[in-house]
């Protein structure tokens, strides 16, 4: 495949390397200094664009891919309130987009088991539940997109929780959470690629369910596999469409 990379930071660089190892061609790399290349003929030649930039730039990059009719895989997080609008634009323009809050295969297995676990724990109201996420200090959004997906899976399965709230450790505003609120606790620690933990605790015991990313390689590989899966498809997809866990 001919790949255009949008965003050439930590993830973009990993993806470039792995894409070449898998036999793909990176035909264009776009970052802040060459934004106008999004309107170039070269960009239109790409079979797919892979976007890992910033929450502030992702929407304009998606619009540019739609305008050029280049299918786009989006890894950038922190824009999910816009999903309904982006979905409508994607479908009305006969375009193609796949997004994931986390492209690692292990995390997508985790998402599935997390949902099953929440349905099971619905029977045991003596357990309080909490989500914890740890990321590197340069991360711009909190909570992480992955933690939000985990929280939504829990809220779907547990009748006793109806919304999530976020607390960044060290920035607590003194607010007391309601029983129906699911706390996502965010920790920012240098160099951590991403750790997510779901903790169910009762007076007598605790169940801890945890995913630890050892590096960014798992995200990069998942994004390339998603781009390969997207070939020949039209429409708006999330990574869960790629897996069949039933
Ligand atoms: N979905 C996943 O699996 C996953 C995994 C890791 C990171 N992420 C997310 O991906 C995003 C990027 O992560 P990163 O670690 O590579 O960040 P990074 O800060 O290392 O890189 C971001 C890059 O985007 C560039 N950029 C800024 N504005 C741009 C624009 N308008 N057009 C093109 N490029 C632009 C920056 O110059 C920088 O090079 C973040 O939102 C992060 O949360 C998602």
PDB file of C-alpha atoms and ligand atoms in Angstrom:
ATOM      1  CA  UNK A   1       0.000   0.000   0.000  1.00  0.00           C
ATOM      2  CA  UNK A   2       1.011   3.601  -0.543  1.00  0.00           C
ATOM      3  CA  UNK A   3       0.774   5.282   2.867  1.00  0.00           C
ATOM      4  CA  UNK A   4       0.663   8.988   3.749  1.00  0.00           C
ATOM      5  CA  UNK A   5       1.620   9.669   7.366  1.00  0.00           C
ATOM      6  CA  UNK A   6      -0.006  12.669   9.028  1.00  0.00           C
ATOM      7  CA  UNK A   7       1.860  13.566  12.208  1.00  0.00           C
ATOM      8  CA  UNK A   8       5.522  12.576  12.456  1.00  0.00           C
ATOM      9  CA  UNK A   9       6.054  12.425  16.186  1.00  0.00           C
ATOM     10  CA  UNK A  10       6.671   9.381  18.385  1.00  0.00           C
ATOM     11  CA  UNK A  11       3.916   7.307  16.744  1.00  0.00           C
ATOM     12  CA  UNK A  12       4.449   8.525  13.178  1.00  0.00           C
ATOM     13  CA  UNK A  13       8.105   7.491  13.316  1.00  0.00           C
ATOM     14  CA  UNK A  14       7.285   4.021  14.674  1.00  0.00           C
ATOM     15  CA  UNK A  15       4.643   3.528  11.981  1.00  0.00           C
ATOM     16  CA  UNK A  16       7.018   4.581   9.200  1.00  0.00           C
ATOM     17  CA  UNK A  17       9.538   1.964  10.294  1.00  0.00           C
ATOM     18  CA  UNK A  18       7.020  -0.885  10.733  1.00  0.00           C
ATOM     19  CA  UNK A  19       5.124  -0.039   7.523  1.00  0.00           C
ATOM     20  CA  UNK A  20       8.339  -0.409   5.529  1.00  0.00           C
ATOM     21  CA  UNK A  21       9.098  -3.711   7.289  1.00  0.00           C
ATOM     22  CA  UNK A  22       5.657  -4.964   6.189  1.00  0.00           C
ATOM     23  CA  UNK A  23       6.389  -4.074   2.564  1.00  0.00           C
ATOM     24  CA  UNK A  24       4.418  -0.805   2.345  1.00  0.00           C
ATOM     25  CA  UNK A  25       5.610   2.427   0.793  1.00  0.00           C
ATOM     26  CA  UNK A  26       5.471   5.680   2.766  1.00  0.00           C
ATOM     27  CA  UNK A  27       4.911   8.190  -0.031  1.00  0.00           C
ATOM     28  CA  UNK A  28       4.351  11.338   2.019  1.00  0.00           C
ATOM     29  CA  UNK A  29       4.963  12.540   5.568  1.00  0.00           C
ATOM     30  CA  UNK A  30       2.993  15.564   6.739  1.00  0.00           C
ATOM     31  CA  UNK A  31       3.708  17.530   9.898  1.00  0.00           C
ATOM     32  CA  UNK A  32       3.290  21.177  10.903  1.00  0.00           C
ATOM     33  CA  UNK A  33       5.894  22.544   8.432  1.00  0.00           C
ATOM     34  CA  UNK A  34       4.250  21.134   5.255  1.00  0.00           C
ATOM     35  CA  UNK A  35       0.496  21.295   5.895  1.00  0.00           C
ATOM     36  CA  UNK A  36      -0.121  22.406   2.291  1.00  0.00           C
ATOM     37  CA  UNK A  37       0.894  18.906   1.132  1.00  0.00           C
ATOM     38  CA  UNK A  38      -2.560  17.782   2.296  1.00  0.00           C
ATOM     39  CA  UNK A  39      -3.855  19.492  -0.848  1.00  0.00           C
ATOM     40  CA  UNK A  40      -1.158  18.011  -3.129  1.00  0.00           C
ATOM     41  CA  UNK A  41      -1.553  15.521  -5.983  1.00  0.00           C
ATOM     42  CA  UNK A  42       0.916  13.280  -4.121  1.00  0.00           C
ATOM     43  CA  UNK A  43      -1.480  13.029  -1.153  1.00  0.00           C
ATOM     44  CA  UNK A  44      -4.303  11.936  -3.491  1.00  0.00           C
ATOM     45  CA  UNK A  45      -2.097   9.060  -4.703  1.00  0.00           C
ATOM     46  CA  UNK A  46      -2.063   7.488  -1.215  1.00  0.00           C
ATOM     47  CA  UNK A  47      -4.105   4.315  -0.689  1.00  0.00           C
ATOM     48  CA  UNK A  48      -4.489   5.285   2.957  1.00  0.00           C
ATOM     49  CA  UNK A  49      -3.479   8.034   5.382  1.00  0.00           C
ATOM     50  CA  UNK A  50      -2.485   7.200   8.966  1.00  0.00           C
ATOM     51  CA  UNK A  51      -3.050  10.109  11.336  1.00  0.00           C
ATOM     52  CA  UNK A  52      -1.341  10.445  14.743  1.00  0.00           C
ATOM     53  CA  UNK A  53      -1.107  14.183  15.457  1.00  0.00           C
ATOM     54  CA  UNK A  54      -2.777  16.255  18.188  1.00  0.00           C
ATOM     55  CA  UNK A  55      -6.349  16.710  19.450  1.00  0.00           C
ATOM     56  CA  UNK A  56      -6.255  20.274  17.994  1.00  0.00           C
ATOM     57  CA  UNK A  57      -5.250  19.278  14.478  1.00  0.00           C
ATOM     58  CA  UNK A  58      -6.968  15.930  13.955  1.00  0.00           C
ATOM     59  CA  UNK A  59     -10.293  17.305  12.680  1.00  0.00           C
ATOM     60  CA  UNK A  60      -8.777  19.514   9.976  1.00  0.00           C
ATOM     61  CA  UNK A  61      -6.556  16.608   8.890  1.00  0.00           C
ATOM     62  CA  UNK A  62      -9.609  14.339   8.649  1.00  0.00           C
ATOM     63  CA  UNK A  63     -11.415  16.989   6.562  1.00  0.00           C
ATOM     64  CA  UNK A  64      -8.422  17.178   4.221  1.00  0.00           C
ATOM     65  CA  UNK A  65      -8.418  13.391   3.778  1.00  0.00           C
ATOM     66  CA  UNK A  66     -12.170  13.478   3.038  1.00  0.00           C
ATOM     67  CA  UNK A  67     -11.663  16.293   0.493  1.00  0.00           C
ATOM     68  CA  UNK A  68      -8.981  14.220  -1.257  1.00  0.00           C
ATOM     69  CA  UNK A  69     -11.023  10.972  -0.882  1.00  0.00           C
ATOM     70  CA  UNK A  70      -8.097   9.254   0.815  1.00  0.00           C
ATOM     71  CA  UNK A  71      -9.206   6.604   3.369  1.00  0.00           C
ATOM     72  CA  UNK A  72      -7.872   7.562   6.806  1.00  0.00           C
ATOM     73  CA  UNK A  73      -6.891   5.603   9.921  1.00  0.00           C
ATOM     74  CA  UNK A  74      -7.042   7.908  12.959  1.00  0.00           C
ATOM     75  CA  UNK A  75      -5.044   7.183  16.092  1.00  0.00           C
ATOM     76  CA  UNK A  76      -5.130  10.664  17.625  1.00  0.00           C
ATOM     77  CA  UNK A  77      -7.228  10.771  20.791  1.00  0.00           C
ATOM     78  CA  UNK A  78      -9.140  13.570  22.505  1.00  0.00           C
ATOM     79  CA  UNK A  79     -11.710  14.378  19.765  1.00  0.00           C
ATOM     80  CA  UNK A  80     -14.455  11.834  20.475  1.00  0.00           C
ATOM     81  CA  UNK A  81     -17.242  14.364  21.166  1.00  0.00           C
ATOM     82  CA  UNK A  82     -17.066  15.041  17.428  1.00  0.00           C
ATOM     83  CA  UNK A  83     -17.680  11.413  16.388  1.00  0.00           C
ATOM     84  CA  UNK A  84     -21.338  11.886  15.307  1.00  0.00           C
ATOM     85  CA  UNK A  85     -20.422  14.920  13.125  1.00  0.00           C
ATOM     86  CA  UNK A  86     -17.383  13.220  11.616  1.00  0.00           C
ATOM     87  CA  UNK A  87     -19.390  10.044  10.944  1.00  0.00           C
ATOM     88  CA  UNK A  88     -22.078  12.023   9.103  1.00  0.00           C
ATOM     89  CA  UNK A  89     -19.474  13.878   7.019  1.00  0.00           C
ATOM     90  CA  UNK A  90     -17.666  10.629   6.249  1.00  0.00           C
ATOM     91  CA  UNK A  91     -20.785   8.814   5.101  1.00  0.00           C
ATOM     92  CA  UNK A  92     -22.361  11.706   3.203  1.00  0.00           C
ATOM     93  CA  UNK A  93     -19.129  12.229   1.235  1.00  0.00           C
ATOM     94  CA  UNK A  94     -18.764   8.464   0.554  1.00  0.00           C
ATOM     95  CA  UNK A  95     -15.451   8.493   2.437  1.00  0.00           C
ATOM     96  CA  UNK A  96     -13.637   6.005   4.665  1.00  0.00           C
ATOM     97  CA  UNK A  97     -12.352   6.389   8.221  1.00  0.00           C
ATOM     98  CA  UNK A  98     -11.338   3.955  10.936  1.00  0.00           C
ATOM     99  CA  UNK A  99     -10.498   5.183  14.432  1.00  0.00           C
ATOM    100  CA  UNK A 100      -9.329   3.537  17.623  1.00  0.00           C
ATOM    101  CA  UNK A 101      -8.625   4.929  21.036  1.00  0.00           C
ATOM    102  CA  UNK A 102      -6.025   2.158  21.191  1.00  0.00           C
ATOM    103  CA  UNK A 103      -4.699   0.068  18.319  1.00  0.00           C
ATOM    104  CA  UNK A 104      -2.932  -2.596  20.362  1.00  0.00           C
ATOM    105  CA  UNK A 105      -4.401  -6.062  19.936  1.00  0.00           C
ATOM    106  CA  UNK A 106      -3.952  -6.794  23.646  1.00  0.00           C
ATOM    107  CA  UNK A 107      -5.970  -3.709  24.618  1.00  0.00           C
ATOM    108  CA  UNK A 108      -8.773  -4.671  22.257  1.00  0.00           C
ATOM    109  CA  UNK A 109      -8.938  -8.105  23.909  1.00  0.00           C
ATOM    110  CA  UNK A 110      -8.908  -6.228  27.234  1.00  0.00           C
ATOM    111  CA  UNK A 111     -11.850  -4.034  26.070  1.00  0.00           C
ATOM    112  CA  UNK A 112     -13.887  -7.137  25.299  1.00  0.00           C
ATOM    113  CA  UNK A 113     -13.117  -8.986  28.550  1.00  0.00           C
ATOM    114  CA  UNK A 114     -13.751  -5.739  30.486  1.00  0.00           C
ATOM    115  CA  UNK A 115     -17.316  -5.635  29.108  1.00  0.00           C
ATOM    116  CA  UNK A 116     -17.959  -9.292  29.961  1.00  0.00           C
ATOM    117  CA  UNK A 117     -16.535  -8.740  33.466  1.00  0.00           C
ATOM    118  CA  UNK A 118     -18.776  -5.692  34.022  1.00  0.00           C
ATOM    119  CA  UNK A 119     -21.884  -7.692  33.086  1.00  0.00           C
ATOM    120  CA  UNK A 120     -20.846 -10.359  35.594  1.00  0.00           C
ATOM    121  CA  UNK A 121     -20.066  -7.832  38.351  1.00  0.00           C
ATOM    122  CA  UNK A 122     -23.504  -6.293  37.880  1.00  0.00           C
ATOM    123  CA  UNK A 123     -24.762  -9.121  40.127  1.00  0.00           C
ATOM    124  CA  UNK A 124     -22.409  -8.112  42.975  1.00  0.00           C
ATOM    125  CA  UNK A 125     -23.185  -4.584  44.174  1.00  0.00           C
ATOM    126  CA  UNK A 126     -20.791  -4.936  47.126  1.00  0.00           C
ATOM    127  CA  UNK A 127     -17.935  -4.205  44.680  1.00  0.00           C
ATOM    128  CA  UNK A 128     -16.984  -0.579  43.973  1.00  0.00           C
ATOM    129  CA  UNK A 129     -15.183  -0.106  40.676  1.00  0.00           C
ATOM    130  CA  UNK A 130     -12.540   2.339  39.500  1.00  0.00           C
ATOM    131  CA  UNK A 131     -10.391   2.802  36.383  1.00  0.00           C
ATOM    132  CA  UNK A 132      -6.777   3.942  36.601  1.00  0.00           C
ATOM    133  CA  UNK A 133      -4.575   5.044  33.697  1.00  0.00           C
ATOM    134  CA  UNK A 134      -0.886   5.945  33.676  1.00  0.00           C
ATOM    135  CA  UNK A 135       0.783   7.744  30.744  1.00  0.00           C
ATOM    136  CA  UNK A 136       3.897   9.775  30.007  1.00  0.00           C
ATOM    137  CA  UNK A 137       3.939  13.429  31.016  1.00  0.00           C
ATOM    138  CA  UNK A 138       3.747  14.776  27.405  1.00  0.00           C
ATOM    139  CA  UNK A 139       0.274  13.327  26.871  1.00  0.00           C
ATOM    140  CA  UNK A 140      -2.078  16.212  26.024  1.00  0.00           C
ATOM    141  CA  UNK A 141      -5.470  14.684  26.935  1.00  0.00           C
ATOM    142  CA  UNK A 142      -6.789  13.247  30.208  1.00  0.00           C
ATOM    143  CA  UNK A 143      -8.350  10.803  30.721  1.00  0.00           C
ATOM    144  CA  UNK A 144      -6.834   8.708  27.939  1.00  0.00           C
ATOM    145  CA  UNK A 145      -9.079   7.653  25.050  1.00  0.00           C
ATOM    146  CA  UNK A 146      -8.419   4.060  26.118  1.00  0.00           C
ATOM    147  CA  UNK A 147      -9.622   4.758  29.667  1.00  0.00           C
ATOM    148  CA  UNK A 148     -12.800   6.328  28.260  1.00  0.00           C
ATOM    149  CA  UNK A 149     -13.497   3.218  26.142  1.00  0.00           C
ATOM    150  CA  UNK A 150     -12.913   1.037  29.230  1.00  0.00           C
ATOM    151  CA  UNK A 151     -15.231   3.244  31.314  1.00  0.00           C
ATOM    152  CA  UNK A 152     -17.954   3.103  28.650  1.00  0.00           C
ATOM    153  CA  UNK A 153     -17.697  -0.710  28.634  1.00  0.00           C
ATOM    154  CA  UNK A 154     -18.183  -0.755  32.421  1.00  0.00           C
ATOM    155  CA  UNK A 155     -21.098   1.706  32.335  1.00  0.00           C
ATOM    156  CA  UNK A 156     -22.815  -0.441  29.652  1.00  0.00           C
ATOM    157  CA  UNK A 157     -22.587  -3.514  31.880  1.00  0.00           C
ATOM    158  CA  UNK A 158     -23.102  -2.110  35.385  1.00  0.00           C
ATOM    159  CA  UNK A 159     -26.544  -0.708  36.287  1.00  0.00           C
ATOM    160  CA  UNK A 160     -25.044   1.100  39.312  1.00  0.00           C
ATOM    161  CA  UNK A 161     -22.808   3.418  37.212  1.00  0.00           C
ATOM    162  CA  UNK A 162     -24.208   5.977  34.753  1.00  0.00           C
ATOM    163  CA  UNK A 163     -21.311   8.319  33.872  1.00  0.00           C
ATOM    164  CA  UNK A 164     -17.563   8.626  34.245  1.00  0.00           C
ATOM    165  CA  UNK A 165     -15.660  11.429  35.954  1.00  0.00           C
ATOM    166  CA  UNK A 166     -11.950  12.146  35.749  1.00  0.00           C
ATOM    167  CA  UNK A 167      -9.429  13.065  38.399  1.00  0.00           C
ATOM    168  CA  UNK A 168      -5.827  13.843  37.477  1.00  0.00           C
ATOM    169  CA  UNK A 169      -3.700  12.855  40.458  1.00  0.00           C
ATOM    170  CA  UNK A 170      -2.148  15.957  41.985  1.00  0.00           C
ATOM    171  CA  UNK A 171      -4.882  18.246  40.602  1.00  0.00           C
ATOM    172  CA  UNK A 172      -7.844  17.198  42.758  1.00  0.00           C
ATOM    173  CA  UNK A 173     -10.448  19.958  42.991  1.00  0.00           C
ATOM    174  CA  UNK A 174     -12.027  18.604  46.199  1.00  0.00           C
ATOM    175  CA  UNK A 175     -15.184  17.460  44.439  1.00  0.00           C
ATOM    176  CA  UNK A 176     -16.850  14.404  46.040  1.00  0.00           C
ATOM    177  CA  UNK A 177     -17.955  11.797  43.514  1.00  0.00           C
ATOM    178  CA  UNK A 178     -21.511  10.469  43.453  1.00  0.00           C
ATOM    179  CA  UNK A 179     -22.094   6.720  43.880  1.00  0.00           C
ATOM    180  CA  UNK A 180     -23.351   6.429  40.276  1.00  0.00           C
ATOM    181  CA  UNK A 181     -20.193   8.065  38.916  1.00  0.00           C
ATOM    182  CA  UNK A 182     -17.308   5.899  37.739  1.00  0.00           C
ATOM    183  CA  UNK A 183     -13.962   7.425  38.658  1.00  0.00           C
ATOM    184  CA  UNK A 184     -11.138   7.407  36.101  1.00  0.00           C
ATOM    185  CA  UNK A 185      -7.938   8.287  37.929  1.00  0.00           C
ATOM    186  CA  UNK A 186      -5.173   9.658  35.634  1.00  0.00           C
ATOM    187  CA  UNK A 187      -1.505   9.508  36.590  1.00  0.00           C
ATOM    188  CA  UNK A 188       1.193  11.246  34.541  1.00  0.00           C
ATOM    189  CA  UNK A 189       4.630   9.670  34.962  1.00  0.00           C
ATOM    190  CA  UNK A 190       7.592  10.201  32.634  1.00  0.00           C
ATOM    191  CA  UNK A 191       8.237   7.578  29.902  1.00  0.00           C
ATOM    192  CA  UNK A 192       5.170   5.361  30.531  1.00  0.00           C
ATOM    193  CA  UNK A 193       3.670   4.274  27.129  1.00  0.00           C
ATOM    194  CA  UNK A 194       0.302   3.350  28.700  1.00  0.00           C
ATOM    195  CA  UNK A 195      -1.027   1.283  31.623  1.00  0.00           C
ATOM    196  CA  UNK A 196      -4.743   0.728  32.316  1.00  0.00           C
ATOM    197  CA  UNK A 197      -6.210  -0.992  35.348  1.00  0.00           C
ATOM    198  CA  UNK A 198      -9.777  -1.783  36.353  1.00  0.00           C
ATOM    199  CA  UNK A 199     -10.172  -2.421  40.076  1.00  0.00           C
ATOM    200  CA  UNK A 200     -13.261  -3.936  41.701  1.00  0.00           C
ATOM    201  CA  UNK A 201     -12.958  -3.744  45.468  1.00  0.00           C
ATOM    202  CA  UNK A 202     -15.197  -4.977  48.251  1.00  0.00           C
ATOM    203  CA  UNK A 203     -14.649  -5.026  52.002  1.00  0.00           C
ATOM    204  CA  UNK A 204     -13.187  -8.530  51.801  1.00  0.00           C
ATOM    205  CA  UNK A 205     -11.193  -8.586  48.564  1.00  0.00           C
ATOM    206  CA  UNK A 206     -10.110  -6.912  45.344  1.00  0.00           C
ATOM    207  CA  UNK A 207     -10.070  -7.914  41.666  1.00  0.00           C
ATOM    208  CA  UNK A 208      -7.496  -6.133  39.532  1.00  0.00           C
ATOM    209  CA  UNK A 209      -7.548  -6.370  35.728  1.00  0.00           C
ATOM    210  CA  UNK A 210      -4.575  -4.688  34.070  1.00  0.00           C
ATOM    211  CA  UNK A 211      -2.970  -4.030  30.675  1.00  0.00           C
ATOM    212  CA  UNK A 212       0.570  -2.699  30.435  1.00  0.00           C
ATOM    213  CA  UNK A 213       2.042  -1.547  27.120  1.00  0.00           C
ATOM    214  CA  UNK A 214       5.789  -2.249  27.048  1.00  0.00           C
ATOM    215  CA  UNK A 215       6.388   0.130  24.120  1.00  0.00           C
ATOM    216  CA  UNK A 216       4.555   1.987  21.331  1.00  0.00           C
ATOM    217  CA  UNK A 217       5.252  -0.832  18.859  1.00  0.00           C
ATOM    218  CA  UNK A 218       1.923  -2.548  19.590  1.00  0.00           C
ATOM    219  CA  UNK A 219      -0.036   0.625  18.722  1.00  0.00           C
ATOM    220  CA  UNK A 220       1.951   1.153  15.526  1.00  0.00           C
ATOM    221  CA  UNK A 221       1.523  -2.424  14.332  1.00  0.00           C
ATOM    222  CA  UNK A 222      -2.224  -2.344  15.092  1.00  0.00           C
ATOM    223  CA  UNK A 223      -2.637   0.883  13.093  1.00  0.00           C
ATOM    224  CA  UNK A 224      -0.929  -0.669  10.063  1.00  0.00           C
ATOM    225  CA  UNK A 225      -3.010  -3.858  10.350  1.00  0.00           C
ATOM    226  CA  UNK A 226      -6.116  -1.624  10.499  1.00  0.00           C
ATOM    227  CA  UNK A 227      -4.981   0.210   7.330  1.00  0.00           C
ATOM    228  CA  UNK A 228      -4.540  -3.140   5.580  1.00  0.00           C
ATOM    229  CA  UNK A 229      -8.000  -4.285   6.759  1.00  0.00           C
ATOM    230  CA  UNK A 230      -9.560  -1.036   5.498  1.00  0.00           C
ATOM    231  CA  UNK A 231      -8.389  -1.581   1.909  1.00  0.00           C
ATOM    232  CA  UNK A 232     -11.373  -1.769  -0.449  1.00  0.00           C
ATOM    233  CA  UNK A 233     -13.886  -0.714   2.231  1.00  0.00           C
ATOM    234  CA  UNK A 234     -16.041   2.412   2.369  1.00  0.00           C
ATOM    235  CA  UNK A 235     -17.645   3.977   5.428  1.00  0.00           C
ATOM    236  CA  UNK A 236     -17.032   4.813   9.077  1.00  0.00           C
ATOM    237  CA  UNK A 237     -15.450   2.131  11.281  1.00  0.00           C
ATOM    238  CA  UNK A 238     -14.075   1.710  14.747  1.00  0.00           C
ATOM    239  CA  UNK A 239     -11.428  -0.893  15.471  1.00  0.00           C
ATOM    240  CA  UNK A 240     -13.999  -3.159  17.149  1.00  0.00           C
ATOM    241  CA  UNK A 241     -15.382  -3.794  13.625  1.00  0.00           C
ATOM    242  CA  UNK A 242     -12.069  -5.462  12.826  1.00  0.00           C
ATOM    243  CA  UNK A 243     -12.275  -8.046  15.615  1.00  0.00           C
ATOM    244  CA  UNK A 244     -14.763 -10.878  15.931  1.00  0.00           C
ATOM    245  CA  UNK A 245     -14.851 -11.790  19.626  1.00  0.00           C
ATOM    246  CA  UNK A 246     -18.269 -13.450  19.606  1.00  0.00           C
TER     247      UNK A 246
HETATM  248  N1  LIG B   1      -4.838   5.111  19.231  1.00  0.00           N
HETATM  249  C1  LIG B   1      -3.681   4.650  19.708  1.00  0.00           C
HETATM  250  O1  LIG B   1      -3.413   3.426  19.748  1.00  0.00           O
HETATM  251  C2  LIG B   1      -2.655   5.635  20.199  1.00  0.00           C
HETATM  252  C3  LIG B   1      -1.409   5.204  20.671  1.00  0.00           C
HETATM  253  C4  LIG B   1      -0.461   6.168  21.034  1.00  0.00           C
HETATM  254  C5  LIG B   1      -0.769   7.525  20.923  1.00  0.00           C
HETATM  255  N2  LIG B   1      -2.007   7.892  20.482  1.00  0.00           N
HETATM  256  C6  LIG B   1      -2.367   9.294  20.279  1.00  0.00           C
HETATM  257  O2  LIG B   1      -1.776   9.702  19.053  1.00  0.00           O
HETATM  258  C7  LIG B   1      -1.486  11.100  19.107  1.00  0.00           C
HETATM  259  C8  LIG B   1      -0.024  11.329  18.752  1.00  0.00           C
HETATM  260  O3  LIG B   1       0.789  10.683  19.696  1.00  0.00           O
HETATM  261  P1  LIG B   1       2.394  10.815  19.643  1.00  0.00           P
HETATM  262  O4  LIG B   1       2.863  10.099  20.849  1.00  0.00           O
HETATM  263  O5  LIG B   1       2.931  10.452  18.311  1.00  0.00           O
HETATM  264  O6  LIG B   1       2.533  12.418  19.856  1.00  0.00           O
HETATM  265  P2  LIG B   1       3.756  13.365  19.473  1.00  0.00           P
HETATM  266  O7  LIG B   1       3.567  14.613  20.234  1.00  0.00           O
HETATM  267  O8  LIG B   1       5.055  12.628  19.610  1.00  0.00           O
HETATM  268  O9  LIG B   1       3.555  13.650  17.915  1.00  0.00           O
HETATM  269  C9  LIG B   1       2.527  14.440  17.383  1.00  0.00           C
HETATM  270  C10 LIG B   1       3.026  14.995  16.051  1.00  0.00           C
HETATM  271  O10 LIG B   1       1.936  15.657  15.410  1.00  0.00           O
HETATM  272  C11 LIG B   1       2.480  16.815  14.801  1.00  0.00           C
HETATM  273  N3  LIG B   1       1.423  17.777  14.460  1.00  0.00           N
HETATM  274  C12 LIG B   1       0.938  18.800  15.195  1.00  0.00           C
HETATM  275  N4  LIG B   1       0.002  19.471  14.482  1.00  0.00           N
HETATM  276  C13 LIG B   1      -0.077  18.843  13.277  1.00  0.00           C
HETATM  277  C14 LIG B   1      -0.862  19.056  12.133  1.00  0.00           C
HETATM  278  N5  LIG B   1      -1.746  20.060  12.051  1.00  0.00           N
HETATM  279  N6  LIG B   1      -0.705  18.202  11.080  1.00  0.00           N
HETATM  280  C15 LIG B   1       0.194  17.204  11.126  1.00  0.00           C
HETATM  281  N7  LIG B   1       0.967  16.952  12.207  1.00  0.00           N
HETATM  282  C16 LIG B   1       0.828  17.763  13.258  1.00  0.00           C
HETATM  283  C17 LIG B   1       3.479  17.329  15.823  1.00  0.00           C
HETATM  284  O11 LIG B   1       4.385  18.270  15.250  1.00  0.00           O
HETATM  285  C18 LIG B   1       4.156  16.031  16.224  1.00  0.00           C
HETATM  286  O12 LIG B   1       5.229  15.694  15.357  1.00  0.00           O
HETATM  287  C19 LIG B   1      -1.904  11.550  20.503  1.00  0.00           C
HETATM  288  O13 LIG B   1      -3.230  12.050  20.447  1.00  0.00           O
HETATM  289  C20 LIG B   1      -1.877  10.255  21.313  1.00  0.00           C
HETATM  290  O14 LIG B   1      -2.750  10.296  22.430  1.00  0.00           O
HETATM  291  C21 LIG B   1      -2.941   6.984  20.131  1.00  0.00           C
END
